[in-house]
Amino acid sequence: LQQGLTVIPFSWRPKLILSSVLDVVHLWEIAKVSGRDDKKFHLTMLHDPQWQPSSAASLRARMPLLDLTALLVLFDLDLINQAVEFFERVAIAKATLETLANLVTPFSGSPMRGKCIALQDALKPHLSVIVQPSITNVQDDEQDTDPLGRENKEIQQLCRNERTSLRLYSDDLAFRVYCAQSNTPDGICTLDVLMALEEVGLLTRNEVASKVSKLCEWRVGLVVRFQELMPLLPSDLAQVKNINQGIQILDASPEFMSVISALWDFRARFEKTLGHAAAVLRRLADEASLPNAALAALLGQWFVKAGMKNDAPPQALGVLTKAITRSALPSTLTRSTAEKLWSVYKALVEYHYRNYMDEAKEREAIRLLGVECAELQVAQPGMGEHVFMGLRQALTEDTSDYSDFASGYSSALLHLRTQSQQGRR
């Protein structure tokens, strides 16, 4: 669990493996201040990069059955009122409310008793619209021998009972999978609800982005879309004059850094963060009116982290050339976007070399980008040429930049093809 190699539902961990953690509320408080390496404490809400939010209408089609994990997340995001207003009626299993009541018992309750009382108080104004379903066919002796208690069994049976038409609302992906007995559960989580609240006007895009940032700060595993990343970019970024100024502005924005540190964590696989960083850069270059120095500062946040990865290219410029070519891959580059990518690349090369930067290093960097295009062409025929042609349009013929880029590409392509032919003999 600590290494991320196995999955155990969040609320089960205190009873099954984390002997120093007394209950799920205690675990949640620990998780929010844990380090990124403390995976045994972390809550995973979503991990499918292809996730798309359901519409508000589809979420309202069935009554949500909230577990304690969802209640804790909603409470800390200050969203209980909005969630109840959105759904109009919600369900909380009777056993869940009993668990919460036991947690506030003096002496024998949770070490986070004050938090549990505050959660109860937040629910009290909505008791008239909270349905409390329960099951009656669980024997007392069966409850006593189940280490997970009645709450787990009750939610499981309520979700599988077709007559209830309840949809599980849990922020624990593993528990949603367990209850559905499927890798594609139909349950929902707070990320679904955040998007729906924005759709109906109960939250603004900026408020949603701020809530997503808070979840990242609490080490919650989730999917962050471009739409939620953009509002977190500091407004001062639009006026930056150089990459150092841009990086300072980004570093001073805790909401942005919470998200980007989670997305581009140096512990993650290089290829995974490369794809995400390149996609963000390309979309910003295509759509945003940010200055090139701001784009370079943003990619610089990834560049610094990516260089620390064990599976990254050994040379820093190799990290950069892969980022630029990957950014240039989707669809056809416009001349304007190609110019921005070149500007970002050159700025980061200069940022890397700092006081040691000179004309020879700049020319070598341009040549290496051509070499990267050639390597891509050999690995994926047609792709490398597509990127090379797209980037070349931003260079002026008969200049050293044009010549260095073209010679780097053609020389490397010839060398790689010769090697390939010799290897087949």
PDB file of C-alpha atoms in Angstrom, residues 232-392:
ATOM      1  CA  LEU A 232      -5.215  28.897 -11.217  1.00  0.00           C
ATOM      2  CA  LEU A 233      -2.633  30.694 -13.351  1.00  0.00           C
ATOM      3  CA  PRO A 234      -1.770  33.950 -11.537  1.00  0.00           C
ATOM      4  CA  SER A 235      -3.018  37.064 -13.332  1.00  0.00           C
ATOM      5  CA  ASP A 236       0.454  38.643 -12.986  1.00  0.00           C
ATOM      6  CA  LEU A 237       1.742  35.997 -15.383  1.00  0.00           C
ATOM      7  CA  ALA A 238       0.302  37.998 -18.282  1.00  0.00           C
ATOM      8  CA  GLN A 239       2.838  40.788 -17.680  1.00  0.00           C
ATOM      9  CA  VAL A 240       6.061  38.820 -17.154  1.00  0.00           C
ATOM     10  CA  LYS A 241       9.147  39.959 -19.035  1.00  0.00           C
ATOM     11  CA  ASN A 242      11.442  36.981 -18.497  1.00  0.00           C
ATOM     12  CA  ILE A 243      11.375  33.364 -17.385  1.00  0.00           C
ATOM     13  CA  ASN A 244      12.853  33.996 -13.932  1.00  0.00           C
ATOM     14  CA  GLN A 245      10.127  36.503 -13.127  1.00  0.00           C
ATOM     15  CA  GLY A 246       7.492  34.047 -14.351  1.00  0.00           C
ATOM     16  CA  ILE A 247       8.825  31.192 -12.222  1.00  0.00           C
ATOM     17  CA  GLN A 248       8.858  33.444  -9.148  1.00  0.00           C
ATOM     18  CA  ILE A 249       5.213  34.383  -9.745  1.00  0.00           C
ATOM     19  CA  LEU A 250       4.189  30.735 -10.136  1.00  0.00           C
ATOM     20  CA  ASP A 251       6.164  29.671  -7.061  1.00  0.00           C
ATOM     21  CA  ALA A 252       4.353  32.342  -5.039  1.00  0.00           C
ATOM     22  CA  SER A 253       0.910  30.967  -5.988  1.00  0.00           C
ATOM     23  CA  PRO A 254       0.032  28.184  -3.496  1.00  0.00           C
ATOM     24  CA  GLU A 255      -3.147  27.128  -5.316  1.00  0.00           C
ATOM     25  CA  PHE A 256      -1.309  26.685  -8.617  1.00  0.00           C
ATOM     26  CA  MET A 257       1.665  24.951  -7.004  1.00  0.00           C
ATOM     27  CA  SER A 258      -0.576  22.478  -5.130  1.00  0.00           C
ATOM     28  CA  VAL A 259      -2.015  21.278  -8.420  1.00  0.00           C
ATOM     29  CA  ILE A 260       1.110  21.368 -10.555  1.00  0.00           C
ATOM     30  CA  SER A 261       3.224  19.647  -7.890  1.00  0.00           C
ATOM     31  CA  ALA A 262       0.703  16.809  -7.851  1.00  0.00           C
ATOM     32  CA  LEU A 263       0.435  16.579 -11.640  1.00  0.00           C
ATOM     33  CA  TRP A 264       4.161  16.824 -12.345  1.00  0.00           C
ATOM     34  CA  ASP A 265       5.496  15.063  -9.271  1.00  0.00           C
ATOM     35  CA  PHE A 266       9.112  14.022  -9.876  1.00  0.00           C
ATOM     36  CA  ARG A 267       8.261  10.555  -8.506  1.00  0.00           C
ATOM     37  CA  ALA A 268       5.846   9.886 -11.387  1.00  0.00           C
ATOM     38  CA  ARG A 269       6.963   8.225 -14.616  1.00  0.00           C
ATOM     39  CA  PHE A 270       8.732  10.604 -17.008  1.00  0.00           C
ATOM     40  CA  GLU A 271       6.584   9.615 -19.975  1.00  0.00           C
ATOM     41  CA  LYS A 272       3.379  10.315 -18.063  1.00  0.00           C
ATOM     42  CA  THR A 273       4.322  13.821 -16.972  1.00  0.00           C
ATOM     43  CA  LEU A 274       5.931  14.539 -20.352  1.00  0.00           C
ATOM     44  CA  GLY A 275       2.645  13.886 -22.129  1.00  0.00           C
ATOM     45  CA  HIS A 276       0.696  16.075 -19.730  1.00  0.00           C
ATOM     46  CA  ALA A 277       3.182  18.974 -19.732  1.00  0.00           C
ATOM     47  CA  ALA A 278       3.421  18.921 -23.524  1.00  0.00           C
ATOM     48  CA  ALA A 279      -0.369  18.916 -23.888  1.00  0.00           C
ATOM     49  CA  VAL A 280      -0.694  21.887 -21.521  1.00  0.00           C
ATOM     50  CA  LEU A 281       2.031  23.830 -23.340  1.00  0.00           C
ATOM     51  CA  ARG A 282       0.500  23.143 -26.752  1.00  0.00           C
ATOM     52  CA  ARG A 283      -2.977  24.180 -25.712  1.00  0.00           C
ATOM     53  CA  LEU A 284      -1.735  27.361 -24.052  1.00  0.00           C
ATOM     54  CA  ALA A 285       0.377  28.179 -27.103  1.00  0.00           C
ATOM     55  CA  ASP A 286      -2.632  27.630 -29.379  1.00  0.00           C
ATOM     56  CA  GLU A 287      -5.300  29.339 -27.301  1.00  0.00           C
ATOM     57  CA  ALA A 288      -3.895  31.634 -24.624  1.00  0.00           C
ATOM     58  CA  SER A 289      -2.587  35.165 -25.023  1.00  0.00           C
ATOM     59  CA  LEU A 290       0.178  34.696 -22.465  1.00  0.00           C
ATOM     60  CA  PRO A 291       3.638  36.065 -23.310  1.00  0.00           C
ATOM     61  CA  ASN A 292       6.270  33.546 -24.360  1.00  0.00           C
ATOM     62  CA  ALA A 293       8.183  34.113 -21.124  1.00  0.00           C
ATOM     63  CA  ALA A 294       5.105  32.979 -19.198  1.00  0.00           C
ATOM     64  CA  LEU A 295       4.835  29.799 -21.283  1.00  0.00           C
ATOM     65  CA  ALA A 296       8.522  29.117 -20.684  1.00  0.00           C
ATOM     66  CA  ALA A 297       8.086  29.656 -16.942  1.00  0.00           C
ATOM     67  CA  LEU A 298       5.200  27.187 -16.884  1.00  0.00           C
ATOM     68  CA  LEU A 299       7.129  24.488 -18.748  1.00  0.00           C
ATOM     69  CA  GLY A 300      10.090  25.338 -16.531  1.00  0.00           C
ATOM     70  CA  GLN A 301       8.098  24.062 -13.547  1.00  0.00           C
ATOM     71  CA  TRP A 302       7.947  20.673 -15.265  1.00  0.00           C
ATOM     72  CA  PHE A 303      11.522  20.832 -16.590  1.00  0.00           C
ATOM     73  CA  VAL A 304      13.041  21.175 -13.117  1.00  0.00           C
ATOM     74  CA  LYS A 305      11.022  18.226 -11.767  1.00  0.00           C
ATOM     75  CA  ALA A 306      11.476  16.048 -14.857  1.00  0.00           C
ATOM     76  CA  GLY A 307      15.254  16.258 -14.663  1.00  0.00           C
ATOM     77  CA  MET A 308      15.156  14.465 -11.291  1.00  0.00           C
ATOM     78  CA  LYS A 309      13.368  11.393 -12.644  1.00  0.00           C
ATOM     79  CA  ASN A 310      15.317   8.146 -12.897  1.00  0.00           C
ATOM     80  CA  ASP A 311      13.733   7.332 -16.249  1.00  0.00           C
ATOM     81  CA  ALA A 312      14.338  10.773 -17.798  1.00  0.00           C
ATOM     82  CA  PRO A 313      16.915  11.349 -20.561  1.00  0.00           C
ATOM     83  CA  PRO A 314      20.386  11.690 -19.011  1.00  0.00           C
ATOM     84  CA  GLN A 315      20.993  15.134 -20.511  1.00  0.00           C
ATOM     85  CA  ALA A 316      18.887  18.177 -19.613  1.00  0.00           C
ATOM     86  CA  LEU A 317      18.534  19.240 -23.246  1.00  0.00           C
ATOM     87  CA  GLY A 318      17.222  15.771 -24.045  1.00  0.00           C
ATOM     88  CA  VAL A 319      14.384  16.435 -21.603  1.00  0.00           C
ATOM     89  CA  LEU A 320      13.597  19.733 -23.339  1.00  0.00           C
ATOM     90  CA  THR A 321      13.753  18.410 -26.902  1.00  0.00           C
ATOM     91  CA  LYS A 322      11.260  15.688 -26.028  1.00  0.00           C
ATOM     92  CA  ALA A 323       8.893  18.240 -24.491  1.00  0.00           C
ATOM     93  CA  ILE A 324       8.991  20.492 -27.565  1.00  0.00           C
ATOM     94  CA  THR A 325       8.578  17.685 -30.104  1.00  0.00           C
ATOM     95  CA  ARG A 326       5.731  16.167 -28.089  1.00  0.00           C
ATOM     96  CA  SER A 327       4.033  19.584 -27.953  1.00  0.00           C
ATOM     97  CA  ALA A 328       4.341  19.875 -31.728  1.00  0.00           C
ATOM     98  CA  LEU A 329       2.864  16.432 -32.460  1.00  0.00           C
ATOM     99  CA  PRO A 330      -0.931  16.871 -32.263  1.00  0.00           C
ATOM    100  CA  SER A 331      -2.519  18.258 -35.439  1.00  0.00           C
ATOM    101  CA  THR A 332      -0.732  20.795 -37.633  1.00  0.00           C
ATOM    102  CA  LEU A 333       1.332  23.581 -36.129  1.00  0.00           C
ATOM    103  CA  THR A 334       0.484  27.122 -37.106  1.00  0.00           C
ATOM    104  CA  ARG A 335       3.416  29.443 -37.678  1.00  0.00           C
ATOM    105  CA  SER A 336       2.415  31.431 -34.590  1.00  0.00           C
ATOM    106  CA  THR A 337       2.432  28.358 -32.340  1.00  0.00           C
ATOM    107  CA  ALA A 338       5.717  27.153 -33.828  1.00  0.00           C
ATOM    108  CA  GLU A 339       7.288  30.525 -33.032  1.00  0.00           C
ATOM    109  CA  LYS A 340       6.067  30.250 -29.442  1.00  0.00           C
ATOM    110  CA  LEU A 341       7.523  26.752 -29.056  1.00  0.00           C
ATOM    111  CA  TRP A 342      10.887  27.950 -30.342  1.00  0.00           C
ATOM    112  CA  SER A 343      10.817  30.884 -27.947  1.00  0.00           C
ATOM    113  CA  VAL A 344      10.000  28.588 -25.022  1.00  0.00           C
ATOM    114  CA  TYR A 345      12.759  26.178 -26.007  1.00  0.00           C
ATOM    115  CA  LYS A 346      15.437  28.856 -26.342  1.00  0.00           C
ATOM    116  CA  ALA A 347      14.395  30.528 -23.088  1.00  0.00           C
ATOM    117  CA  LEU A 348      14.671  27.257 -21.176  1.00  0.00           C
ATOM    118  CA  VAL A 349      18.020  26.422 -22.772  1.00  0.00           C
ATOM    119  CA  GLU A 350      19.296  29.796 -21.576  1.00  0.00           C
ATOM    120  CA  TYR A 351      17.690  29.202 -18.172  1.00  0.00           C
ATOM    121  CA  HIS A 352      19.504  25.871 -17.928  1.00  0.00           C
ATOM    122  CA  TYR A 353      22.955  27.230 -18.824  1.00  0.00           C
ATOM    123  CA  ARG A 354      22.493  30.575 -17.025  1.00  0.00           C
ATOM    124  CA  ASN A 355      25.838  32.438 -16.946  1.00  0.00           C
ATOM    125  CA  TYR A 356      27.497  29.808 -19.134  1.00  0.00           C
ATOM    126  CA  MET A 357      25.169  30.439 -22.071  1.00  0.00           C
ATOM    127  CA  ASP A 358      26.832  31.424 -25.338  1.00  0.00           C
ATOM    128  CA  GLU A 359      26.181  31.297 -29.072  1.00  0.00           C
ATOM    129  CA  ALA A 360      27.786  27.876 -29.466  1.00  0.00           C
ATOM    130  CA  LYS A 361      25.480  26.340 -26.864  1.00  0.00           C
ATOM    131  CA  GLU A 362      22.427  27.916 -28.507  1.00  0.00           C
ATOM    132  CA  ARG A 363      23.400  26.526 -31.919  1.00  0.00           C
ATOM    133  CA  GLU A 364      24.004  23.088 -30.448  1.00  0.00           C
ATOM    134  CA  ALA A 365      20.597  23.182 -28.755  1.00  0.00           C
ATOM    135  CA  ILE A 366      18.926  24.013 -32.072  1.00  0.00           C
ATOM    136  CA  ARG A 367      20.794  21.152 -33.751  1.00  0.00           C
ATOM    137  CA  LEU A 368      19.730  18.743 -30.992  1.00  0.00           C
ATOM    138  CA  LEU A 369      16.079  19.596 -31.577  1.00  0.00           C
ATOM    139  CA  GLY A 370      16.590  18.551 -35.202  1.00  0.00           C
ATOM    140  CA  VAL A 371      18.184  15.316 -33.997  1.00  0.00           C
ATOM    141  CA  GLU A 372      15.157  14.655 -31.773  1.00  0.00           C
ATOM    142  CA  CYS A 373      12.869  15.061 -34.802  1.00  0.00           C
ATOM    143  CA  ALA A 374      14.998  12.545 -36.722  1.00  0.00           C
ATOM    144  CA  GLU A 375      14.840  10.013 -33.894  1.00  0.00           C
ATOM    145  CA  LEU A 376      11.074  10.420 -33.808  1.00  0.00           C
ATOM    146  CA  GLN A 377      10.912   9.912 -37.578  1.00  0.00           C
ATOM    147  CA  VAL A 378      12.786   6.608 -37.314  1.00  0.00           C
ATOM    148  CA  ALA A 379      10.694   5.429 -34.372  1.00  0.00           C
ATOM    149  CA  GLN A 380       7.372   6.606 -35.847  1.00  0.00           C
ATOM    150  CA  PRO A 381       7.686   7.169 -39.607  1.00  0.00           C
ATOM    151  CA  GLY A 382       5.923  10.335 -40.686  1.00  0.00           C
ATOM    152  CA  MET A 383       5.660  11.802 -37.190  1.00  0.00           C
ATOM    153  CA  GLY A 384       9.197  13.156 -37.020  1.00  0.00           C
ATOM    154  CA  GLU A 385       8.926  14.788 -40.424  1.00  0.00           C
ATOM    155  CA  HIS A 386       5.571  16.280 -39.420  1.00  0.00           C
ATOM    156  CA  VAL A 387       7.138  17.873 -36.336  1.00  0.00           C
ATOM    157  CA  PHE A 388      10.260  18.970 -38.219  1.00  0.00           C
ATOM    158  CA  MET A 389       8.264  20.699 -40.949  1.00  0.00           C
ATOM    159  CA  GLY A 390       5.973  22.327 -38.409  1.00  0.00           C
ATOM    160  CA  LEU A 391       8.841  23.768 -36.392  1.00  0.00           C
ATOM    161  CA  ARG A 392      10.928  24.747 -39.434  1.00  0.00           C
TER     162      ARG A 392
END
